């Protein structure tokens, strides 16, 4: 498909796909090549600094996430030039990953491993998958050398820590066909399952009181309960299901339920009235946990909690209304793009058309908020940190910027194409269908 046929005919993109193409232009403006391949600056706009600490390899804000975006953009448009972007980035990841020490999914090697696996599969380059296997081997080896008597990497069971690493190993085991990766993941997961209420984090989250308990996804109970539910689905071991339900029960206990709607506090006991709506600490992430429990356990009550959380988002009045937990932020981590992912996933899982229409409403807001009238492509200026509203920047990365926003728009585009179904790339903590269409929409 020619880019000219999908590019916006005016200053505003007229479809999610056109907006994603323009996001790709902005990201391309941040590219820099060297002898190893391609990387992308976190923010190519010289007026502003990045919203995050530079992580040139990471899935969260660096090259691994951008590689995934370009792979998806190529699949959506048929343009091989985007495959070249992805390949150049993957070559650099393959050549330089040994310089990286962090093992986590979003900020470290597990995310790089995911990008190399997806690039190898899409591009037919076995060398990328070989490097992904080398990363998985290293992660397992480090886990067995931890000195704890069982596989482990840190004392943080949440998605930002061991939980994300375990999910990465499960994906690698399935993709690369290596049972040892799953065995290590299960062993580490059993240790987490023995925690009293899995996923609680006390005092090590930035800007939180030292005794805060977080029920959210990336750094709290919901993400760890999701992991344990996933492990139950893989193994059938009831210990994982029991532990996952323990975490889910805590989340239900602290949530606010009103008239069929639910919202979750950012942390307790101090901020019961602060309800994030996004992925990292709010409804969009917590809903993933309940859907995964429903997927592996079949309890309709878990699906009802997913719907309660979704209704809570709609009832809040976003995207037109800004709330304390939905501020001037557009990204996958804590903003509008993460909500698009939730409602696209719910459409695919349930076939309820209201979910698809709400995802489109969110996307219309995203496209309207983009900056791009200067011909440099689309970027989204936002206050990434809620407590620092004057720190406004436009980033390129997956969880914090244009790559992830573009990916969410591509997933919405795929959700509306029953005549041409396509697989999208979902991260290991996304439980929804990889072809984002219900059976009823396939033609």
PDB file of N, CA and C in Angstrom, residues 116-209:
ATOM      1  N   UNK A 116      13.824  -8.969  19.733  1.00  0.00           N
ATOM      2  CA  UNK A 116      14.612  -9.794  18.805  1.00  0.00           C
ATOM      3  C   UNK A 116      13.818 -11.011  18.343  1.00  0.00           C
ATOM      4  N   UNK A 117      13.023 -11.605  19.212  1.00  0.00           N
ATOM      5  CA  UNK A 117      12.191 -12.730  18.784  1.00  0.00           C
ATOM      6  C   UNK A 117      11.185 -12.290  17.730  1.00  0.00           C
ATOM      7  N   UNK A 118      10.513 -11.180  17.982  1.00  0.00           N
ATOM      8  CA  UNK A 118       9.515 -10.703  17.020  1.00  0.00           C
ATOM      9  C   UNK A 118      10.170 -10.292  15.702  1.00  0.00           C
ATOM     10  N   UNK A 119      11.334  -9.654  15.774  1.00  0.00           N
ATOM     11  CA  UNK A 119      12.033  -9.250  14.553  1.00  0.00           C
ATOM     12  C   UNK A 119      12.489 -10.481  13.773  1.00  0.00           C
ATOM     13  N   UNK A 120      13.005 -11.467  14.476  1.00  0.00           N
ATOM     14  CA  UNK A 120      13.440 -12.681  13.785  1.00  0.00           C
ATOM     15  C   UNK A 120      12.305 -13.370  13.076  1.00  0.00           C
ATOM     16  N   UNK A 121      11.144 -13.418  13.740  1.00  0.00           N
ATOM     17  CA  UNK A 121       9.986 -14.079  13.136  1.00  0.00           C
ATOM     18  C   UNK A 121       9.487 -13.303  11.923  1.00  0.00           C
ATOM     19  N   UNK A 122       9.361 -11.988  12.037  1.00  0.00           N
ATOM     20  CA  UNK A 122       8.802 -11.176  10.961  1.00  0.00           C
ATOM     21  C   UNK A 122       9.751 -11.048   9.779  1.00  0.00           C
ATOM     22  N   UNK A 123      11.048 -10.966  10.058  1.00  0.00           N
ATOM     23  CA  UNK A 123      12.041 -10.723   9.008  1.00  0.00           C
ATOM     24  C   UNK A 123      12.667 -12.004   8.477  1.00  0.00           C
ATOM     25  N   UNK A 124      12.413 -13.112   9.133  1.00  0.00           N
ATOM     26  CA  UNK A 124      13.005 -14.379   8.704  1.00  0.00           C
ATOM     27  C   UNK A 124      14.505 -14.438   8.923  1.00  0.00           C
ATOM     28  N   UNK A 125      14.989 -13.713   9.942  1.00  0.00           N
ATOM     29  CA  UNK A 125      16.418 -13.688  10.236  1.00  0.00           C
ATOM     30  C   UNK A 125      16.680 -14.499  11.505  1.00  0.00           C
ATOM     31  N   UNK A 126      17.184 -15.717  11.311  1.00  0.00           N
ATOM     32  CA  UNK A 126      17.419 -16.600  12.436  1.00  0.00           C
ATOM     33  C   UNK A 126      18.439 -16.075  13.416  1.00  0.00           C
ATOM     34  N   UNK A 127      19.331 -15.209  12.953  1.00  0.00           N
ATOM     35  CA  UNK A 127      20.340 -14.656  13.848  1.00  0.00           C
ATOM     36  C   UNK A 127      19.731 -13.863  14.987  1.00  0.00           C
ATOM     37  N   UNK A 128      18.626 -13.165  14.724  1.00  0.00           N
ATOM     38  CA  UNK A 128      17.973 -12.407  15.793  1.00  0.00           C
ATOM     39  C   UNK A 128      17.411 -13.357  16.856  1.00  0.00           C
ATOM     40  N   UNK A 129      16.808 -14.453  16.414  1.00  0.00           N
ATOM     41  CA  UNK A 129      16.275 -15.408  17.379  1.00  0.00           C
ATOM     42  C   UNK A 129      17.391 -16.097  18.152  1.00  0.00           C
ATOM     43  N   UNK A 130      18.531 -16.311  17.521  1.00  0.00           N
ATOM     44  CA  UNK A 130      19.673 -16.892  18.233  1.00  0.00           C
ATOM     45  C   UNK A 130      20.152 -15.960  19.341  1.00  0.00           C
ATOM     46  N   UNK A 131      20.179 -14.663  19.058  1.00  0.00           N
ATOM     47  CA  UNK A 131      20.572 -13.712  20.093  1.00  0.00           C
ATOM     48  C   UNK A 131      19.523 -13.653  21.204  1.00  0.00           C
ATOM     49  N   UNK A 132      18.238 -13.765  20.837  1.00  0.00           N
ATOM     50  CA  UNK A 132      17.187 -13.812  21.852  1.00  0.00           C
ATOM     51  C   UNK A 132      17.374 -15.023  22.759  1.00  0.00           C
ATOM     52  N   UNK A 133      17.724 -16.166  22.160  1.00  0.00           N
ATOM     53  CA  UNK A 133      17.969 -17.360  22.969  1.00  0.00           C
ATOM     54  C   UNK A 133      19.166 -17.170  23.885  1.00  0.00           C
ATOM     55  N   UNK A 134      20.192 -16.480  23.401  1.00  0.00           N
ATOM     56  CA  UNK A 134      21.357 -16.210  24.249  1.00  0.00           C
ATOM     57  C   UNK A 134      20.976 -15.349  25.441  1.00  0.00           C
ATOM     58  N   UNK A 135      20.068 -14.379  25.234  1.00  0.00           N
ATOM     59  CA  UNK A 135      19.591 -13.555  26.340  1.00  0.00           C
ATOM     60  C   UNK A 135      18.819 -14.418  27.335  1.00  0.00           C
ATOM     61  N   UNK A 136      17.927 -15.267  26.835  1.00  0.00           N
ATOM     62  CA  UNK A 136      17.158 -16.133  27.725  1.00  0.00           C
ATOM     63  C   UNK A 136      18.077 -17.044  28.529  1.00  0.00           C
ATOM     64  N   UNK A 137      19.099 -17.587  27.875  1.00  0.00           N
ATOM     65  CA  UNK A 137      20.069 -18.439  28.586  1.00  0.00           C
ATOM     66  C   UNK A 137      20.737 -17.657  29.715  1.00  0.00           C
ATOM     67  N   UNK A 138      21.110 -16.411  29.426  1.00  0.00           N
ATOM     68  CA  UNK A 138      21.756 -15.580  30.434  1.00  0.00           C
ATOM     69  C   UNK A 138      20.814 -15.309  31.602  1.00  0.00           C
ATOM     70  N   UNK A 139      19.567 -14.988  31.303  1.00  0.00           N
ATOM     71  CA  UNK A 139      18.599 -14.701  32.354  1.00  0.00           C
ATOM     72  C   UNK A 139      18.424 -15.922  33.253  1.00  0.00           C
ATOM     73  N   UNK A 140      18.272 -17.092  32.676  1.00  0.00           N
ATOM     74  CA  UNK A 140      18.113 -18.309  33.475  1.00  0.00           C
ATOM     75  C   UNK A 140      19.362 -18.562  34.313  1.00  0.00           C
ATOM     76  N   UNK A 141      20.512 -18.405  33.701  1.00  0.00           N
ATOM     77  CA  UNK A 141      21.760 -18.643  34.430  1.00  0.00           C
ATOM     78  C   UNK A 141      21.899 -17.683  35.612  1.00  0.00           C
ATOM     79  N   UNK A 142      21.595 -16.413  35.377  1.00  0.00           N
ATOM     80  CA  UNK A 142      21.675 -15.445  36.475  1.00  0.00           C
ATOM     81  C   UNK A 142      20.673 -15.801  37.581  1.00  0.00           C
ATOM     82  N   UNK A 143      19.507 -16.259  37.201  1.00  0.00           N
ATOM     83  CA  UNK A 143      18.515 -16.631  38.192  1.00  0.00           C
ATOM     84  C   UNK A 143      18.943 -17.801  39.050  1.00  0.00           C
ATOM     85  N   UNK A 144      19.638 -18.755  38.442  1.00  0.00           N
ATOM     86  CA  UNK A 144      20.096 -19.923  39.198  1.00  0.00           C
ATOM     87  C   UNK A 144      21.344 -19.620  40.021  1.00  0.00           C
ATOM     88  N   UNK A 145      22.002 -18.509  39.710  1.00  0.00           N
ATOM     89  CA  UNK A 145      23.194 -18.116  40.468  1.00  0.00           C
ATOM     90  C   UNK A 145      22.885 -17.118  41.569  1.00  0.00           C
ATOM     91  N   UNK A 146      21.614 -16.925  41.856  1.00  0.00           N
ATOM     92  CA  UNK A 146      21.217 -15.862  42.778  1.00  0.00           C
ATOM     93  C   UNK A 146      21.598 -16.139  44.219  1.00  0.00           C
ATOM     94  N   UNK A 147      21.866 -17.397  44.560  1.00  0.00           N
ATOM     95  CA  UNK A 147      22.238 -17.735  45.926  1.00  0.00           C
ATOM     96  C   UNK A 147      21.065 -17.864  46.876  1.00  0.00           C
ATOM     97  N   UNK A 148      19.825 -17.876  46.355  1.00  0.00           N
ATOM     98  CA  UNK A 148      18.641 -17.965  47.203  1.00  0.00           C
ATOM     99  C   UNK A 148      18.157 -19.402  47.392  1.00  0.00           C
ATOM    100  N   UNK A 149      18.765 -20.348  46.698  1.00  0.00           N
ATOM    101  CA  UNK A 149      18.324 -21.731  46.765  1.00  0.00           C
ATOM    102  C   UNK A 149      17.286 -22.088  45.729  1.00  0.00           C
ATOM    103  N   UNK A 150      16.756 -21.100  45.031  1.00  0.00           N
ATOM    104  CA  UNK A 150      15.825 -21.326  43.928  1.00  0.00           C
ATOM    105  C   UNK A 150      16.037 -20.225  42.901  1.00  0.00           C
ATOM    106  N   UNK A 151      15.411 -20.355  41.761  1.00  0.00           N
ATOM    107  CA  UNK A 151      15.579 -19.345  40.722  1.00  0.00           C
ATOM    108  C   UNK A 151      15.007 -18.018  41.201  1.00  0.00           C
ATOM    109  N   UNK A 152      15.779 -16.941  41.033  1.00  0.00           N
ATOM    110  CA  UNK A 152      15.307 -15.623  41.420  1.00  0.00           C
ATOM    111  C   UNK A 152      16.273 -14.560  40.963  1.00  0.00           C
ATOM    112  N   UNK A 153      15.751 -13.348  40.784  1.00  0.00           N
ATOM    113  CA  UNK A 153      16.573 -12.256  40.268  1.00  0.00           C
ATOM    114  C   UNK A 153      16.565 -11.028  41.160  1.00  0.00           C
ATOM    115  N   UNK A 154      15.522 -10.846  41.920  1.00  0.00           N
ATOM    116  CA  UNK A 154      15.422  -9.668  42.781  1.00  0.00           C
ATOM    117  C   UNK A 154      14.433  -9.975  43.884  1.00  0.00           C
ATOM    118  N   UNK A 155      14.216  -9.014  44.754  1.00  0.00           N
ATOM    119  CA  UNK A 155      13.203  -9.175  45.799  1.00  0.00           C
ATOM    120  C   UNK A 155      11.888  -8.511  45.414  1.00  0.00           C
ATOM    121  N   UNK A 156      11.776  -8.085  44.175  1.00  0.00           N
ATOM    122  CA  UNK A 156      10.569  -7.391  43.708  1.00  0.00           C
ATOM    123  C   UNK A 156       9.745  -8.351  42.853  1.00  0.00           C
ATOM    124  N   UNK A 157       8.592  -8.849  43.347  1.00  0.00           N
ATOM    125  CA  UNK A 157       7.805  -9.810  42.573  1.00  0.00           C
ATOM    126  C   UNK A 157       6.911  -9.172  41.514  1.00  0.00           C
ATOM    127  N   UNK A 158       6.875  -7.846  41.473  1.00  0.00           N
ATOM    128  CA  UNK A 158       5.924  -7.160  40.602  1.00  0.00           C
ATOM    129  C   UNK A 158       6.360  -7.237  39.142  1.00  0.00           C
ATOM    130  N   UNK A 159       5.492  -6.740  38.259  1.00  0.00           N
ATOM    131  CA  UNK A 159       5.779  -6.777  36.824  1.00  0.00           C
ATOM    132  C   UNK A 159       7.047  -6.008  36.473  1.00  0.00           C
ATOM    133  N   UNK A 160       7.343  -4.959  37.205  1.00  0.00           N
ATOM    134  CA  UNK A 160       8.538  -4.182  36.907  1.00  0.00           C
ATOM    135  C   UNK A 160       9.803  -4.940  37.299  1.00  0.00           C
ATOM    136  N   UNK A 161       9.666  -6.006  38.097  1.00  0.00           N
ATOM    137  CA  UNK A 161      10.801  -6.787  38.562  1.00  0.00           C
ATOM    138  C   UNK A 161      10.736  -8.213  38.052  1.00  0.00           C
ATOM    139  N   UNK A 162      10.654  -9.179  38.999  1.00  0.00           N
ATOM    140  CA  UNK A 162      10.683 -10.583  38.624  1.00  0.00           C
ATOM    141  C   UNK A 162       9.479 -11.001  37.792  1.00  0.00           C
ATOM    142  N   UNK A 163       8.322 -10.391  38.067  1.00  0.00           N
ATOM    143  CA  UNK A 163       7.134 -10.775  37.319  1.00  0.00           C
ATOM    144  C   UNK A 163       7.313 -10.604  35.824  1.00  0.00           C
ATOM    145  N   UNK A 164       7.877  -9.474  35.411  1.00  0.00           N
ATOM    146  CA  UNK A 164       8.104  -9.243  33.985  1.00  0.00           C
ATOM    147  C   UNK A 164       9.127 -10.200  33.406  1.00  0.00           C
ATOM    148  N   UNK A 165      10.171 -10.515  34.165  1.00  0.00           N
ATOM    149  CA  UNK A 165      11.182 -11.466  33.690  1.00  0.00           C
ATOM    150  C   UNK A 165      10.548 -12.834  33.456  1.00  0.00           C
ATOM    151  N   UNK A 166       9.724 -13.274  34.392  1.00  0.00           N
ATOM    152  CA  UNK A 166       9.074 -14.584  34.260  1.00  0.00           C
ATOM    153  C   UNK A 166       8.159 -14.608  33.042  1.00  0.00           C
ATOM    154  N   UNK A 167       7.389 -13.545  32.835  1.00  0.00           N
ATOM    155  CA  UNK A 167       6.535 -13.500  31.642  1.00  0.00           C
ATOM    156  C   UNK A 167       7.365 -13.538  30.365  1.00  0.00           C
ATOM    157  N   UNK A 168       8.522 -12.858  30.364  1.00  0.00           N
ATOM    158  CA  UNK A 168       9.397 -12.911  29.209  1.00  0.00           C
ATOM    159  C   UNK A 168       9.906 -14.316  28.946  1.00  0.00           C
ATOM    160  N   UNK A 169      10.272 -15.044  30.003  1.00  0.00           N
ATOM    161  CA  UNK A 169      10.755 -16.416  29.828  1.00  0.00           C
ATOM    162  C   UNK A 169       9.651 -17.340  29.316  1.00  0.00           C
ATOM    163  N   UNK A 170       8.421 -17.150  29.791  1.00  0.00           N
ATOM    164  CA  UNK A 170       7.314 -17.953  29.271  1.00  0.00           C
ATOM    165  C   UNK A 170       7.104 -17.700  27.789  1.00  0.00           C
ATOM    166  N   UNK A 171       7.206 -16.446  27.368  1.00  0.00           N
ATOM    167  CA  UNK A 171       7.076 -16.132  25.937  1.00  0.00           C
ATOM    168  C   UNK A 171       8.222 -16.764  25.157  1.00  0.00           C
ATOM    169  N   UNK A 172       9.440 -16.693  25.703  1.00  0.00           N
ATOM    170  CA  UNK A 172      10.591 -17.275  25.015  1.00  0.00           C
ATOM    171  C   UNK A 172      10.458 -18.793  24.903  1.00  0.00           C
ATOM    172  N   UNK A 173       9.960 -19.446  25.954  1.00  0.00           N
ATOM    173  CA  UNK A 173       9.786 -20.894  25.910  1.00  0.00           C
ATOM    174  C   UNK A 173       8.836 -21.299  24.790  1.00  0.00           C
ATOM    175  N   UNK A 174       7.745 -20.547  24.648  1.00  0.00           N
ATOM    176  CA  UNK A 174       6.774 -20.855  23.600  1.00  0.00           C
ATOM    177  C   UNK A 174       7.318 -20.527  22.213  1.00  0.00           C
ATOM    178  N   UNK A 175       7.984 -19.388  22.091  1.00  0.00           N
ATOM    179  CA  UNK A 175       8.465 -18.932  20.785  1.00  0.00           C
ATOM    180  C   UNK A 175       9.655 -19.754  20.295  1.00  0.00           C
ATOM    181  N   UNK A 176      10.590 -20.032  21.198  1.00  0.00           N
ATOM    182  CA  UNK A 176      11.832 -20.689  20.808  1.00  0.00           C
ATOM    183  C   UNK A 176      11.807 -22.194  21.038  1.00  0.00           C
ATOM    184  N   UNK A 177      10.777 -22.683  21.722  1.00  0.00           N
ATOM    185  CA  UNK A 177      10.652 -24.120  21.937  1.00  0.00           C
ATOM    186  C   UNK A 177      11.686 -24.694  22.885  1.00  0.00           C
ATOM    187  N   UNK A 178      11.995 -23.973  23.968  1.00  0.00           N
ATOM    188  CA  UNK A 178      13.005 -24.423  24.934  1.00  0.00           C
ATOM    189  C   UNK A 178      12.322 -24.628  26.282  1.00  0.00           C
ATOM    190  N   UNK A 179      12.066 -25.867  26.692  1.00  0.00           N
ATOM    191  CA  UNK A 179      11.362 -26.109  27.959  1.00  0.00           C
ATOM    192  C   UNK A 179      12.088 -25.562  29.182  1.00  0.00           C
ATOM    193  N   UNK A 180      13.414 -25.459  29.124  1.00  0.00           N
ATOM    194  CA  UNK A 180      14.170 -24.987  30.291  1.00  0.00           C
ATOM    195  C   UNK A 180      13.771 -23.572  30.691  1.00  0.00           C
ATOM    196  N   UNK A 181      13.347 -22.764  29.738  1.00  0.00           N
ATOM    197  CA  UNK A 181      12.935 -21.403  30.071  1.00  0.00           C
ATOM    198  C   UNK A 181      11.649 -21.435  30.895  1.00  0.00           C
ATOM    199  N   UNK A 182      10.710 -22.282  30.496  1.00  0.00           N
ATOM    200  CA  UNK A 182       9.475 -22.414  31.261  1.00  0.00           C
ATOM    201  C   UNK A 182       9.750 -23.003  32.641  1.00  0.00           C
ATOM    202  N   UNK A 183      10.633 -23.966  32.725  1.00  0.00           N
ATOM    203  CA  UNK A 183      10.947 -24.582  34.014  1.00  0.00           C
ATOM    204  C   UNK A 183      11.494 -23.544  34.992  1.00  0.00           C
ATOM    205  N   UNK A 184      12.383 -22.684  34.519  1.00  0.00           N
ATOM    206  CA  UNK A 184      12.938 -21.637  35.389  1.00  0.00           C
ATOM    207  C   UNK A 184      11.850 -20.653  35.796  1.00  0.00           C
ATOM    208  N   UNK A 185      10.974 -20.301  34.845  1.00  0.00           N
ATOM    209  CA  UNK A 185       9.886 -19.370  35.150  1.00  0.00           C
ATOM    210  C   UNK A 185       8.957 -19.941  36.215  1.00  0.00           C
ATOM    211  N   UNK A 186       8.622 -21.202  36.092  1.00  0.00           N
ATOM    212  CA  UNK A 186       7.718 -21.834  37.051  1.00  0.00           C
ATOM    213  C   UNK A 186       8.366 -21.909  38.428  1.00  0.00           C
ATOM    214  N   UNK A 187       9.645 -22.262  38.485  1.00  0.00           N
ATOM    215  CA  UNK A 187      10.332 -22.346  39.769  1.00  0.00           C
ATOM    216  C   UNK A 187      10.348 -20.992  40.474  1.00  0.00           C
ATOM    217  N   UNK A 188      10.661 -19.945  39.730  1.00  0.00           N
ATOM    218  CA  UNK A 188      10.644 -18.606  40.323  1.00  0.00           C
ATOM    219  C   UNK A 188       9.230 -18.214  40.736  1.00  0.00           C
ATOM    220  N   UNK A 189       8.249 -18.583  39.927  1.00  0.00           N
ATOM    221  CA  UNK A 189       6.872 -18.248  40.243  1.00  0.00           C
ATOM    222  C   UNK A 189       6.365 -18.918  41.509  1.00  0.00           C
ATOM    223  N   UNK A 190       6.808 -20.127  41.772  1.00  0.00           N
ATOM    224  CA  UNK A 190       6.381 -20.812  42.986  1.00  0.00           C
ATOM    225  C   UNK A 190       6.850 -20.072  44.233  1.00  0.00           C
ATOM    226  N   UNK A 191       8.030 -19.504  44.172  1.00  0.00           N
ATOM    227  CA  UNK A 191       8.514 -18.722  45.314  1.00  0.00           C
ATOM    228  C   UNK A 191       7.624 -17.495  45.529  1.00  0.00           C
ATOM    229  N   UNK A 192       7.229 -16.824  44.434  1.00  0.00           N
ATOM    230  CA  UNK A 192       6.353 -15.658  44.547  1.00  0.00           C
ATOM    231  C   UNK A 192       4.980 -16.065  45.072  1.00  0.00           C
ATOM    232  N   UNK A 193       4.496 -17.236  44.637  1.00  0.00           N
ATOM    233  CA  UNK A 193       3.174 -17.688  45.072  1.00  0.00           C
ATOM    234  C   UNK A 193       3.101 -17.913  46.575  1.00  0.00           C
ATOM    235  N   UNK A 194       4.233 -18.111  47.218  1.00  0.00           N
ATOM    236  CA  UNK A 194       4.237 -18.343  48.664  1.00  0.00           C
ATOM    237  C   UNK A 194       4.174 -17.053  49.480  1.00  0.00           C
ATOM    238  N   UNK A 195       4.250 -15.897  48.817  1.00  0.00           N
ATOM    239  CA  UNK A 195       4.131 -14.636  49.547  1.00  0.00           C
ATOM    240  C   UNK A 195       2.719 -14.503  50.120  1.00  0.00           C
ATOM    241  N   UNK A 196       2.561 -13.845  51.275  1.00  0.00           N
ATOM    242  CA  UNK A 196       1.235 -13.794  51.917  1.00  0.00           C
ATOM    243  C   UNK A 196       0.146 -13.216  51.024  1.00  0.00           C
ATOM    244  N   UNK A 197       0.374 -12.043  50.457  1.00  0.00           N
ATOM    245  CA  UNK A 197      -0.542 -11.473  49.465  1.00  0.00           C
ATOM    246  C   UNK A 197       0.333 -10.988  48.327  1.00  0.00           C
ATOM    247  N   UNK A 198       0.483 -11.761  47.268  1.00  0.00           N
ATOM    248  CA  UNK A 198       1.503 -11.488  46.256  1.00  0.00           C
ATOM    249  C   UNK A 198       1.409 -10.095  45.662  1.00  0.00           C
ATOM    250  N   UNK A 199       2.573  -9.493  45.500  1.00  0.00           N
ATOM    251  CA  UNK A 199       2.654  -8.256  44.762  1.00  0.00           C
ATOM    252  C   UNK A 199       2.695  -6.995  45.583  1.00  0.00           C
ATOM    253  N   UNK A 200       2.487  -7.065  46.877  1.00  0.00           N
ATOM    254  CA  UNK A 200       2.560  -5.849  47.684  1.00  0.00           C
ATOM    255  C   UNK A 200       3.975  -5.290  47.668  1.00  0.00           C
ATOM    256  N   UNK A 201       4.044  -3.997  47.568  1.00  0.00           N
ATOM    257  CA  UNK A 201       5.342  -3.326  47.615  1.00  0.00           C
ATOM    258  C   UNK A 201       5.284  -2.240  48.677  1.00  0.00           C
ATOM    259  N   UNK A 202       6.214  -2.247  49.576  1.00  0.00           N
ATOM    260  CA  UNK A 202       6.227  -1.289  50.672  1.00  0.00           C
ATOM    261  C   UNK A 202       7.422  -0.355  50.530  1.00  0.00           C
ATOM    262  N   UNK A 203       7.133   0.921  50.269  1.00  0.00           N
ATOM    263  CA  UNK A 203       8.143   1.941  50.453  1.00  0.00           C
ATOM    264  C   UNK A 203       9.217   2.068  49.409  1.00  0.00           C
ATOM    265  N   UNK A 204       9.133   1.383  48.270  1.00  0.00           N
ATOM    266  CA  UNK A 204      10.208   1.539  47.291  1.00  0.00           C
ATOM    267  C   UNK A 204       9.698   2.072  45.959  1.00  0.00           C
ATOM    268  N   UNK A 205       8.562   2.733  45.980  1.00  0.00           N
ATOM    269  CA  UNK A 205       8.062   3.417  44.792  1.00  0.00           C
ATOM    270  C   UNK A 205       8.308   4.915  44.951  1.00  0.00           C
ATOM    271  N   UNK A 206       8.802   5.537  43.901  1.00  0.00           N
ATOM    272  CA  UNK A 206       9.097   6.968  43.957  1.00  0.00           C
ATOM    273  C   UNK A 206       7.837   7.764  44.301  1.00  0.00           C
ATOM    274  N   UNK A 207       8.025   8.781  45.120  1.00  0.00           N
ATOM    275  CA  UNK A 207       6.966   9.728  45.481  1.00  0.00           C
ATOM    276  C   UNK A 207       5.851   9.123  46.336  1.00  0.00           C
ATOM    277  N   UNK A 208       6.076   7.932  46.938  1.00  0.00           N
ATOM    278  CA  UNK A 208       5.071   7.323  47.796  1.00  0.00           C
ATOM    279  C   UNK A 208       5.556   7.275  49.240  1.00  0.00           C
ATOM    280  N   UNK A 209       4.631   7.287  50.212  1.00  0.00           N
ATOM    281  CA  UNK A 209       5.026   7.085  51.609  1.00  0.00           C
ATOM    282  C   UNK A 209       5.690   5.720  51.798  1.00  0.00           C
TER     283      UNK A 209
END
